[in-house]
């Protein structure tokens, strides 16, 4: 086993180095898409340069599915996937029996395989991620172990109590930081009662027990609900075998049992501006300004991406940086950004400043935003943004893992399979009028939330 571990580790090291010189034209590699008989949808990019494979399996089981009184449930389910698996009876997926494994044994098993497997929950999806060499023996073992973690976690109650105590302590500690206080107040003000605004607290975690996690897992984690993205040195036949193994420990379901999950309401637009000033003993005031933005599927996405790059997403070249930092010295850094998901994620302007300068920094930021929405960028700003974004496009796909992220984005948001192929051309075609119109459609500077945390009252 030690020999196996050394072989796998050496191969992964060589592979990581090889990534730097791998094919820069990955965007031109075709994305294959099909639906398995069990309902799982698969997106595959065959990348044969390196003998490894990256897989992401997404389920509609993110925090937007959390009951409000149990915020944190999806993340708890993801966390417990690595805390132990049940014993596997003989003949499972053509394999022999296997003993139960606790969290330490799982860690050792993944180290022996020279592979990795992770689970996490975002706002929209619960993600499982596998990275393995494509050596047939190693990959089969890695896929089966991943399948057991996805389908047959052991849910050890004592471990959940430990993790819940640790998580609660972390939440309590985070509230000693002004950034956390500002973020929570901002999310509540922007999202209202929408699940995007929910945050796990000591109270919501206290309402989650093992039975709740098992129920959430049972209704959400099913082969028919899986969206599987694969990038690596596997062909379609090998990918289908891999997917079959990965999903083999999930219970079979009928079509009726895999009916669409209940719809989640959209984020409501703000009806009026709001401002909160929260006293906090901190040297810096933390400022957040924003509103609900847009969903990722919105056709204005690229125009808003480029527009935000010019406004506040482009670092030292951005307008907000120029006006707030360079001209007035009000903040070391200031940024803006959108967070699109299945629903309208927040548009946010963020900065830190001396408490006595907060009012001025807020006013300058609002003025910059209002002017940008009203007038749009200059031709020179648009040209510079295009050059920067198009020039950096290769860096978005220069490793299997980055490419997998792009493929998973296409899969999750229903984007065309040739989305990456036309990305640079679509950015290049944008005009000043396109940017101005998209910004005006999505942003209303007169109806934004402002949160200022810092300074003693």
Phi, psi and omega in degrees: 000323178297320178299317179301318181297317181294319179298314182295317181295319180296318180295320179295323180295315178298318181297319180298321178292323181295336181302325184295332181252013183287171185306115182286350183263034182301329181300336181275349176292132183290148174260121176267145182219134176205170177243127178287164181300330180278001177100348180294136177260139187233136172238127186230133167242116178280117181233089192277000186296321186242134185281059178213167182218140174245134182229137171234128179244119184248139175234148177285072186214034177281188185293345176294345177266359179291135166298143184303323183282354179232040178304132184108355184297314181299317179294325178296317178299316180297317182297320185285351178295340181255012185258004177145152177230155178286163174295146181252125179289165180298153175076004175292120181052035178077009182255164175281179179294154179219142183285164172296151180232136173269184186297325179290318179295324177297317179299318179293323181296318179291324177295320179296328180278348186063030183233174179219152179214129183226158175223142178204161179236129173256194180294322185260318191231156168257124188250140167241136183230129178240135170233127183209157167291159182264006170310125189306318182292316180295315183295319179298317180293319180295317181296320181291322178294319176298320179299321180293319180294321179290319191261334188224053175295151185269348177050054181296120186296323181293325178290321178297320178299319178296313182294322179295319178295319180294317180296315180298319178297322179294319178298315180299317179295323184295334181284357173276357181252132183297330180297321179293316180299317179295316182298319180292317179295321180295314181299318180296318182290323183282316188264344183061232182270002180297146181304334178300337181268357182286144175227139176295138176231173176301323182290316181293324178293325180295339181270001181257122174237180185300321180299323178295318179293319179297319180294317179299315180299316184296323183272346187247324188263094181220150182302321183292345180258001186279139169242112189251121176249133185227132172226124178160188186276061175224144175269181184299317181298317179294323179296320179295321176296318180298315180296319180300319179291316182300325184261007188290338183263005175273144182294142176291145180226151173279168179300322180295325180286346178250030176297155181306143177290159179303141180293146174259132183296158178284160176289131181283141176292153178287138180271336185202159177291158178212146179222132178237131173244114185249113179299142179200136181282083181220152181289332182243146171270133178259124185242131173230132179231135179175194183192171172300138184261261183205163177277153184300331183285355185298133180296344178278004190308309185292322178298321179286326176299312180292318180299317179293328176301320180285320184290307185201006182259356186261019177068228188291346180267355187283154180298315181300319178298317181296316185279319185276316184268302190290313185281326188240350179060035184274342183203149175289323179214150175213144184216166168222156180191157172253154177229066184288141176222210174294336175238179183287102174287164189287143161270133186222133163253130182228143176199164171236142181206168174298140183307324182285351178255000188299316183299318179294317180298320178296314183295318179298316180298317179298318181295318179298315181297312183299319180293321181294318179295322183286319189251337184077184182279167170277165177300321181293319178297318181295318179299316181295320180294317178300314181300318182292313184289315180292319179296331180267003184300321182299329180289344179282346186224027187269016172209160177303320183294318178295319179297321178300319178300320178292319179295318179296325176297316177298316182295313187289326186258007177065036180278158180298150181296334180264022183304314182292325182298328185254006186301308184294322180294322181289323176293316181299328185281348183294144179244169175303319180296322178299314182296313182299316182294318181294317179297318181293327179291327189259335187244136176235090184302336182280355182231044184254160175271138174233127178239128179235116180242121178143152181086137179277139176266000000 
